[in-house]
mmCIF file of C-alpha atoms in Angstrom:
data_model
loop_
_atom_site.group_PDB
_atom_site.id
_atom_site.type_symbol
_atom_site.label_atom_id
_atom_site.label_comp_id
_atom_site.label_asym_id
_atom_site.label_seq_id
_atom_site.Cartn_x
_atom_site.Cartn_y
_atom_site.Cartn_z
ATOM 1 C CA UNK A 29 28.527 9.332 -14.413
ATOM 2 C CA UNK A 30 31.159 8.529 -12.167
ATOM 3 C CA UNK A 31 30.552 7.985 -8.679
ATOM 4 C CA UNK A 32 30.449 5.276 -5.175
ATOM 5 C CA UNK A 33 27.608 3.171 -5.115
ATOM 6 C CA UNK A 34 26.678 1.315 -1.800
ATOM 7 C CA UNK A 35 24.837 -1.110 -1.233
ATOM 8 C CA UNK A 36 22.121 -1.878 0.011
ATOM 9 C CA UNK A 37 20.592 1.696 1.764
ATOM 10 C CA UNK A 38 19.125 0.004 4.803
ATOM 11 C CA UNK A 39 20.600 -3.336 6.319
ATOM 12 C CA UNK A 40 19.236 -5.329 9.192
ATOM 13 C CA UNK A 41 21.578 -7.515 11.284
ATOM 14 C CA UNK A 42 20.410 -10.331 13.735
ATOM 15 C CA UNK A 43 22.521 -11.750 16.921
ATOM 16 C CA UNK A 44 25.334 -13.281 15.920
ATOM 17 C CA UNK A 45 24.835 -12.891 12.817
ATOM 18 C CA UNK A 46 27.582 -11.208 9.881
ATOM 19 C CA UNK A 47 26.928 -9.000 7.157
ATOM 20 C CA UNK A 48 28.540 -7.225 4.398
ATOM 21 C CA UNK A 49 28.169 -3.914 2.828
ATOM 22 C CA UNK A 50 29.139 -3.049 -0.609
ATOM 23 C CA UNK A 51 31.061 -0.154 -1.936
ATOM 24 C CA UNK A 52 32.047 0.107 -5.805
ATOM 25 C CA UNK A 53 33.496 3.067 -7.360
ATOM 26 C CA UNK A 54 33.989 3.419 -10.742
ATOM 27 C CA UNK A 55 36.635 6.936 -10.447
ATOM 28 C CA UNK A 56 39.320 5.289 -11.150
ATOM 29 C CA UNK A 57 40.809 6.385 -7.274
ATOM 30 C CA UNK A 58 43.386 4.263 -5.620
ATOM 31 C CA UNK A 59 42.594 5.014 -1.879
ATOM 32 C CA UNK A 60 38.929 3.848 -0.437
ATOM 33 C CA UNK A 61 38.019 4.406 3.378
ATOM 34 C CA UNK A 62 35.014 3.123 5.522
ATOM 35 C CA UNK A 63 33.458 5.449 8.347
ATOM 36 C CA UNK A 64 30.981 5.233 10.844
ATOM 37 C CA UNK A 65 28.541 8.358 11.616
ATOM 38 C CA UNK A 66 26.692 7.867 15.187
ATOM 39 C CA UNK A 67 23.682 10.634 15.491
ATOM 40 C CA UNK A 68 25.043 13.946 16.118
ATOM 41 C CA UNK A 69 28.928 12.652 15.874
ATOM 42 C CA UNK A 70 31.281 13.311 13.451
ATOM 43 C CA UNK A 71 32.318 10.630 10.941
ATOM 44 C CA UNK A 72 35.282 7.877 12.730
ATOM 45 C CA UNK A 73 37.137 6.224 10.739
ATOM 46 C CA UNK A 74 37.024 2.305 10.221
ATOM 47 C CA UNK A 75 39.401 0.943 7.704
ATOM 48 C CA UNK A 76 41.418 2.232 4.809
ATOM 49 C CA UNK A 77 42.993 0.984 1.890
ATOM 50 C CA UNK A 78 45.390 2.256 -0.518
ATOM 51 C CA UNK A 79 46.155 -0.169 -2.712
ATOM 52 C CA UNK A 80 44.604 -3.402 -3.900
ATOM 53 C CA UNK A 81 45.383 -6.155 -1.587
ATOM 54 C CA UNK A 82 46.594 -3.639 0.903
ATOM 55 C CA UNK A 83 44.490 -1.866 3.870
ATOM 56 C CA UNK A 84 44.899 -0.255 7.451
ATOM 57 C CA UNK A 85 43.168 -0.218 10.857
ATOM 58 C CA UNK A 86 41.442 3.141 11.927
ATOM 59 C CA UNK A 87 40.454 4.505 14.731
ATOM 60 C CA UNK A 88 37.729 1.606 15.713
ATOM 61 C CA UNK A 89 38.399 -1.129 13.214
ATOM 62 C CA UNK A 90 37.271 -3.360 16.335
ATOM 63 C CA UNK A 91 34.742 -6.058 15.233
ATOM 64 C CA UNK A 92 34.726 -5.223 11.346
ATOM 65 C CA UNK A 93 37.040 -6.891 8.653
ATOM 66 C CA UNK A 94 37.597 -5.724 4.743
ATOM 67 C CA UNK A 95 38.969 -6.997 1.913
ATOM 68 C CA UNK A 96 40.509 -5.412 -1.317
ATOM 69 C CA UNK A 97 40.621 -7.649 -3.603
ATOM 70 C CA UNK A 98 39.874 -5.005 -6.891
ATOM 71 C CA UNK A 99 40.621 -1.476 -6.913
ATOM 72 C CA UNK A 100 37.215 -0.536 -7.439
ATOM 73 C CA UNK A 101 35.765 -2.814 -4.591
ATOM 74 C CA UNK A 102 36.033 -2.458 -0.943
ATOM 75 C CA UNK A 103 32.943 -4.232 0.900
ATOM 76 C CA UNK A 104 32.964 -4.168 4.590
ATOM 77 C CA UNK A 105 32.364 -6.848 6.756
ATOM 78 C CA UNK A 106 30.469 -6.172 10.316
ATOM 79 C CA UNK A 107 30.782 -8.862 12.526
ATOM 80 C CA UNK A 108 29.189 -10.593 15.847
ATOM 81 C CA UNK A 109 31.938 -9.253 17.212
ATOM 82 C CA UNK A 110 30.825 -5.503 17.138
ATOM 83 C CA UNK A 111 28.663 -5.173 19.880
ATOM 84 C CA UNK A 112 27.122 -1.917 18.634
ATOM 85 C CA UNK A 113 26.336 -2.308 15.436
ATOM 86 C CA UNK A 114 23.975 0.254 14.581
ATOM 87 C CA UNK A 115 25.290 3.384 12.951
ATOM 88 C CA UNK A 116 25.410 4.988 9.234
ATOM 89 C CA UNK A 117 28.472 3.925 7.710
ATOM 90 C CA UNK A 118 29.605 6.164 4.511
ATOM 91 C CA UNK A 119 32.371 4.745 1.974
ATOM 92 C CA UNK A 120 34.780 7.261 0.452
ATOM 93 C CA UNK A 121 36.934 7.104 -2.464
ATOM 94 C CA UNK A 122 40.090 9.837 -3.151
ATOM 95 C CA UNK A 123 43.253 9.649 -5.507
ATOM 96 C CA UNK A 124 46.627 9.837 -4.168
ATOM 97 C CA UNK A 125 48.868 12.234 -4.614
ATOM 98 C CA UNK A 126 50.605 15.824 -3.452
ATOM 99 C CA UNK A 127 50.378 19.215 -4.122
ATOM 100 C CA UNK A 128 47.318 19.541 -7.537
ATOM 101 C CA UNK A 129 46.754 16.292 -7.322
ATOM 102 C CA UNK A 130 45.079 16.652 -3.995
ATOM 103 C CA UNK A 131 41.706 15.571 -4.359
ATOM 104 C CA UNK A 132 39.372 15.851 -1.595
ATOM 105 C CA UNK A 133 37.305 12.432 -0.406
ATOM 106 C CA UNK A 134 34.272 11.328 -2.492
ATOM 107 C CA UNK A 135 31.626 9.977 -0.786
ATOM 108 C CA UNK A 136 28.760 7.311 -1.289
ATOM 109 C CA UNK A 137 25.115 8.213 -0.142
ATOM 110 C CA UNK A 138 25.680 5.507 2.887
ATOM 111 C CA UNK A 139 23.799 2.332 4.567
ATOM 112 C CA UNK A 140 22.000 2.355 7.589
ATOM 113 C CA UNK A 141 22.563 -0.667 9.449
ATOM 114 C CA UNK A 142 20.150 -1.409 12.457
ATOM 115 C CA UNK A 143 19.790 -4.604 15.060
ATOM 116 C CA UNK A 144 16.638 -6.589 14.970
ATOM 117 C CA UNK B 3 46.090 13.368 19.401
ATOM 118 C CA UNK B 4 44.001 16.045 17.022
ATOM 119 C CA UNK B 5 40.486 17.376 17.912
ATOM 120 C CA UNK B 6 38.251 19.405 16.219
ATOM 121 C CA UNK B 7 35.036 21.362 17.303
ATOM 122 C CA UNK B 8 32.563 23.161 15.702
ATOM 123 C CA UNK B 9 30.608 26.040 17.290
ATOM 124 C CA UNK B 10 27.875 26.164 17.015
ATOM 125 C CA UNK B 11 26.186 22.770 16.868
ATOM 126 C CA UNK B 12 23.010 24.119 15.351
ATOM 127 C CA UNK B 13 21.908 27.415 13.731
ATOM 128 C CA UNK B 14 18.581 28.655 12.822
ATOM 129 C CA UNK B 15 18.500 31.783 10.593
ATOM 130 C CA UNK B 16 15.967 33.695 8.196
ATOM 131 C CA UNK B 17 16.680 33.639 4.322
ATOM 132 C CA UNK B 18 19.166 36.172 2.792
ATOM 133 C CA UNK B 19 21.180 36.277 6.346
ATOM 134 C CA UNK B 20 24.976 35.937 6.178
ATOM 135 C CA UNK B 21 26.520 33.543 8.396
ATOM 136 C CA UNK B 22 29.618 32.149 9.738
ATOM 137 C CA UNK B 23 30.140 28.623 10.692
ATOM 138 C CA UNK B 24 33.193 27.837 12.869
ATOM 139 C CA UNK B 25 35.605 25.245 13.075
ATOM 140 C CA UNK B 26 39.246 24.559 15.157
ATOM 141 C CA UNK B 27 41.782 22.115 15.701
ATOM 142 C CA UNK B 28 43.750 21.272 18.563
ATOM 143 C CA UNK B 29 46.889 20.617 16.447
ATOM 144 C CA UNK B 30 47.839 22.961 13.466
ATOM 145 C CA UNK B 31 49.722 21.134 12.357
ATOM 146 C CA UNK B 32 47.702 20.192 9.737
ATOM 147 C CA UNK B 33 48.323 19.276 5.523
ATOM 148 C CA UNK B 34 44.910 20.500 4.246
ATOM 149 C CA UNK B 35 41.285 21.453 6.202
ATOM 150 C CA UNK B 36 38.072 20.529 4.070
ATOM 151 C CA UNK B 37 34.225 21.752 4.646
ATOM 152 C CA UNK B 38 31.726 19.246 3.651
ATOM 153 C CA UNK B 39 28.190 19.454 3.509
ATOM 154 C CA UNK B 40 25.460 16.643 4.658
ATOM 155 C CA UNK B 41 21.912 16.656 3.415
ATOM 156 C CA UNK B 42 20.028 14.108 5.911
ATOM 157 C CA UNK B 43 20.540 10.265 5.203
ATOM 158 C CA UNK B 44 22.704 11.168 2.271
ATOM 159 C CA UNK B 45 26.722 11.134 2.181
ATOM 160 C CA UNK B 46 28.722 14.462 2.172
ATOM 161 C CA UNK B 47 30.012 16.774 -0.373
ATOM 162 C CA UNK B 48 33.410 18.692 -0.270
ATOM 163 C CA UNK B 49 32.574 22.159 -0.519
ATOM 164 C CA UNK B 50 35.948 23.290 -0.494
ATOM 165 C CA UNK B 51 39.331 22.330 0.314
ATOM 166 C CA UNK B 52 42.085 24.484 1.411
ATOM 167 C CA UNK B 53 45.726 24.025 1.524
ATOM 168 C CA UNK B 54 47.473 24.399 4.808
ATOM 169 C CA UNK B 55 50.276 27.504 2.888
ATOM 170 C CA UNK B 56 46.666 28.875 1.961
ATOM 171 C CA UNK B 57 44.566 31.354 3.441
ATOM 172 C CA UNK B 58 41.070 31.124 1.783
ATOM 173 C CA UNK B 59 38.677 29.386 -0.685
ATOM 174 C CA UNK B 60 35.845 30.884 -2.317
ATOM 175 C CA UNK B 61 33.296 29.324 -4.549
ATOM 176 C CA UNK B 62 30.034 30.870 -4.978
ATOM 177 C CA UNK B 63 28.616 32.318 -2.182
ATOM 178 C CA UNK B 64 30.600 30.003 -0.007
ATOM 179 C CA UNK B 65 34.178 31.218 1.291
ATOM 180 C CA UNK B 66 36.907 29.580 3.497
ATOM 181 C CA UNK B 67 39.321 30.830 5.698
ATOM 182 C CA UNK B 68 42.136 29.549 7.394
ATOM 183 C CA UNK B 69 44.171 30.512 10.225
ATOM 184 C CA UNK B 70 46.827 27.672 10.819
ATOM 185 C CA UNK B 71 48.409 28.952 13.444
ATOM 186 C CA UNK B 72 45.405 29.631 15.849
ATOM 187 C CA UNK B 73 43.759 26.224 14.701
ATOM 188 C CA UNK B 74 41.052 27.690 13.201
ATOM 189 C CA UNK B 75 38.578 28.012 10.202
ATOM 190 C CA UNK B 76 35.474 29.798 9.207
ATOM 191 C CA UNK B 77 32.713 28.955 6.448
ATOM 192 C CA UNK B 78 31.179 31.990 5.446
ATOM 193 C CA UNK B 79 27.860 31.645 3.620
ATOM 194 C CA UNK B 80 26.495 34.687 1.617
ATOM 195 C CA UNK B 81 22.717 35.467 0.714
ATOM 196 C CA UNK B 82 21.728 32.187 2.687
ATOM 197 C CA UNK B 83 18.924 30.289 1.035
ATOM 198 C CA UNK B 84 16.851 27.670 2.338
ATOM 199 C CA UNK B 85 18.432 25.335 -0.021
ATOM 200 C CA UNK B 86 21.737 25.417 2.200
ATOM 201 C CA UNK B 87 20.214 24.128 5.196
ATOM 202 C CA UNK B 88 22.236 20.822 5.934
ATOM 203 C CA UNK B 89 24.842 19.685 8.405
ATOM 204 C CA UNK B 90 28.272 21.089 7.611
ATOM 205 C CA UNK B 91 31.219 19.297 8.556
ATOM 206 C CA UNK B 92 35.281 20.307 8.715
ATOM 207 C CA UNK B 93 37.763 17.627 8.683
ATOM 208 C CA UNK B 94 41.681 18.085 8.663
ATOM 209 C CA UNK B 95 44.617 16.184 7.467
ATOM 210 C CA UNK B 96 47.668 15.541 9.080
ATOM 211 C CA UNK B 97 50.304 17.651 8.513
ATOM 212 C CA UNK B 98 53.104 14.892 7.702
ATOM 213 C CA UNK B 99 51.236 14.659 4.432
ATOM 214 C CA UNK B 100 52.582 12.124 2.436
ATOM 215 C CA UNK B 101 51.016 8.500 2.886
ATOM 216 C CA UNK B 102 48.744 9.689 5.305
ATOM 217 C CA UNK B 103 45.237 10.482 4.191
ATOM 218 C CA UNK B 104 43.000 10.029 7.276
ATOM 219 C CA UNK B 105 40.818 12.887 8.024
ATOM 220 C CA UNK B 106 39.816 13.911 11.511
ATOM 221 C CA UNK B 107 36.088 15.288 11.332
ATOM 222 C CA UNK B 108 34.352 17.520 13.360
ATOM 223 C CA UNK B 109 30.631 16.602 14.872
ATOM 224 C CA UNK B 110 29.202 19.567 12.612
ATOM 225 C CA UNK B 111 27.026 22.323 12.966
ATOM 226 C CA UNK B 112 23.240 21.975 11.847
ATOM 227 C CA UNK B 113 22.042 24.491 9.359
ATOM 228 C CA UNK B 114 18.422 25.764 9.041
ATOM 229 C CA UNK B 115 17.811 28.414 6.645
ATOM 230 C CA UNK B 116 13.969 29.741 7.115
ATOM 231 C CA UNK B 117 12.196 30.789 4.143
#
């Protein structure tokens, strides 16, 4: 079945301390986004990337880094830098493309990342 | 800068009810508008996605309207089941289109369907 796997579900960060979430698709799409979800907010978007080797700032890409390095990869990278770490933060996959081709965003089931 | 609301945040109704969830935008000038759905902890689903030279989607029991030039849409729901509760979320496009694919989403409007 085709589909975004992230990884892991639930993620625990400490002061100071960086850590990486995983997102893998195997659909074969070209674009890939990362979004934060507060409680009761809509989704914000972090970074985006439409190409391998290639990606763009969102709205708050402030304190969190990415990396494209394979099309079917894009893990994100939260930092010490983000002060306010703790959200749900979804990956999304889509094709490119006008007119049939379309394609709404795919979405992974998410990880929740918390402070300890 | 583009906006979008939904009304109402939450909505609690018996099975079998029809309903309309709303959505608008402050800019219409928008590509495409999608309605997702939510299921707690879980990541969302496109229900249906509607062209901006369109004026409404159906699938199911679920059917989208959409009235550009006012900035709005509506998600009607048919026969609601208690399988539908969820959050709902819209999210537009920009209208330039072309190489720009971000989506501006709405906070979404909590369903509860009692049985």
């Amino acid at each position: 079945d085709g589909g975004i796997t992230q990884s892991p579900k639930y993620l625990f960060r400490k002061e100071g301390q960086n850590v990486t979430l995983s997102c893998e698709q195997n659909l074969n799409h070209d674009a890939m986004y990362w979004y934060r979800q507060d409680p009761g907010q809509g989704l914000r978007l972090i970074y985006y990337s439409q190409i391998v080797n290639d990606f763009q700032k969102g709205d708050i890409a402030e304190g969190y880094s990415v990396s494209r390095e394979k099309k079917e990869s894009f893990p994100l990278t939260v930092t010490s830098a983000q002060k306010n770490p703790t959200a749900f933060y979804l990956c999304a996959s889509s094709i490119l493309g006008q007119g049939p081709h379309n394609q709404p965003q795919h979405f992974g089931d998410g990880t929740r990342l918390s402070i300890l | 800068k583009q906006e979008v609301t939904q009304i109402p945040a939450a909505l609690s109704v018996p099975e079998g009810e029809n309903l309309v969830l709303n959505c608008s935008f402050t800019d219409s000038a928008i590509y495409n508008l999608q309605w997702f759905r939510q299921d707690p902890g879980k990541g969302l689903t496109s229900l249906l996605l509607i062209q901006s030279s369109q004026r409404e989607q159906t699938s199911g029991r679920l059917n989208a309207s959409l009235d550009k030039s006012s900035g709005r849409s509506t998600l009607y729901i048919a026969a609601s089941q208690p399988g539908d509760s969820a959050t709902y979320l819209c999210a537009v496009r920009p209208g330039s289109g072309g190489s720009n694919y971000k989506l501006t989403f709405g906070k979404g409007t909590l369903l509860t369907v009692n049985p």
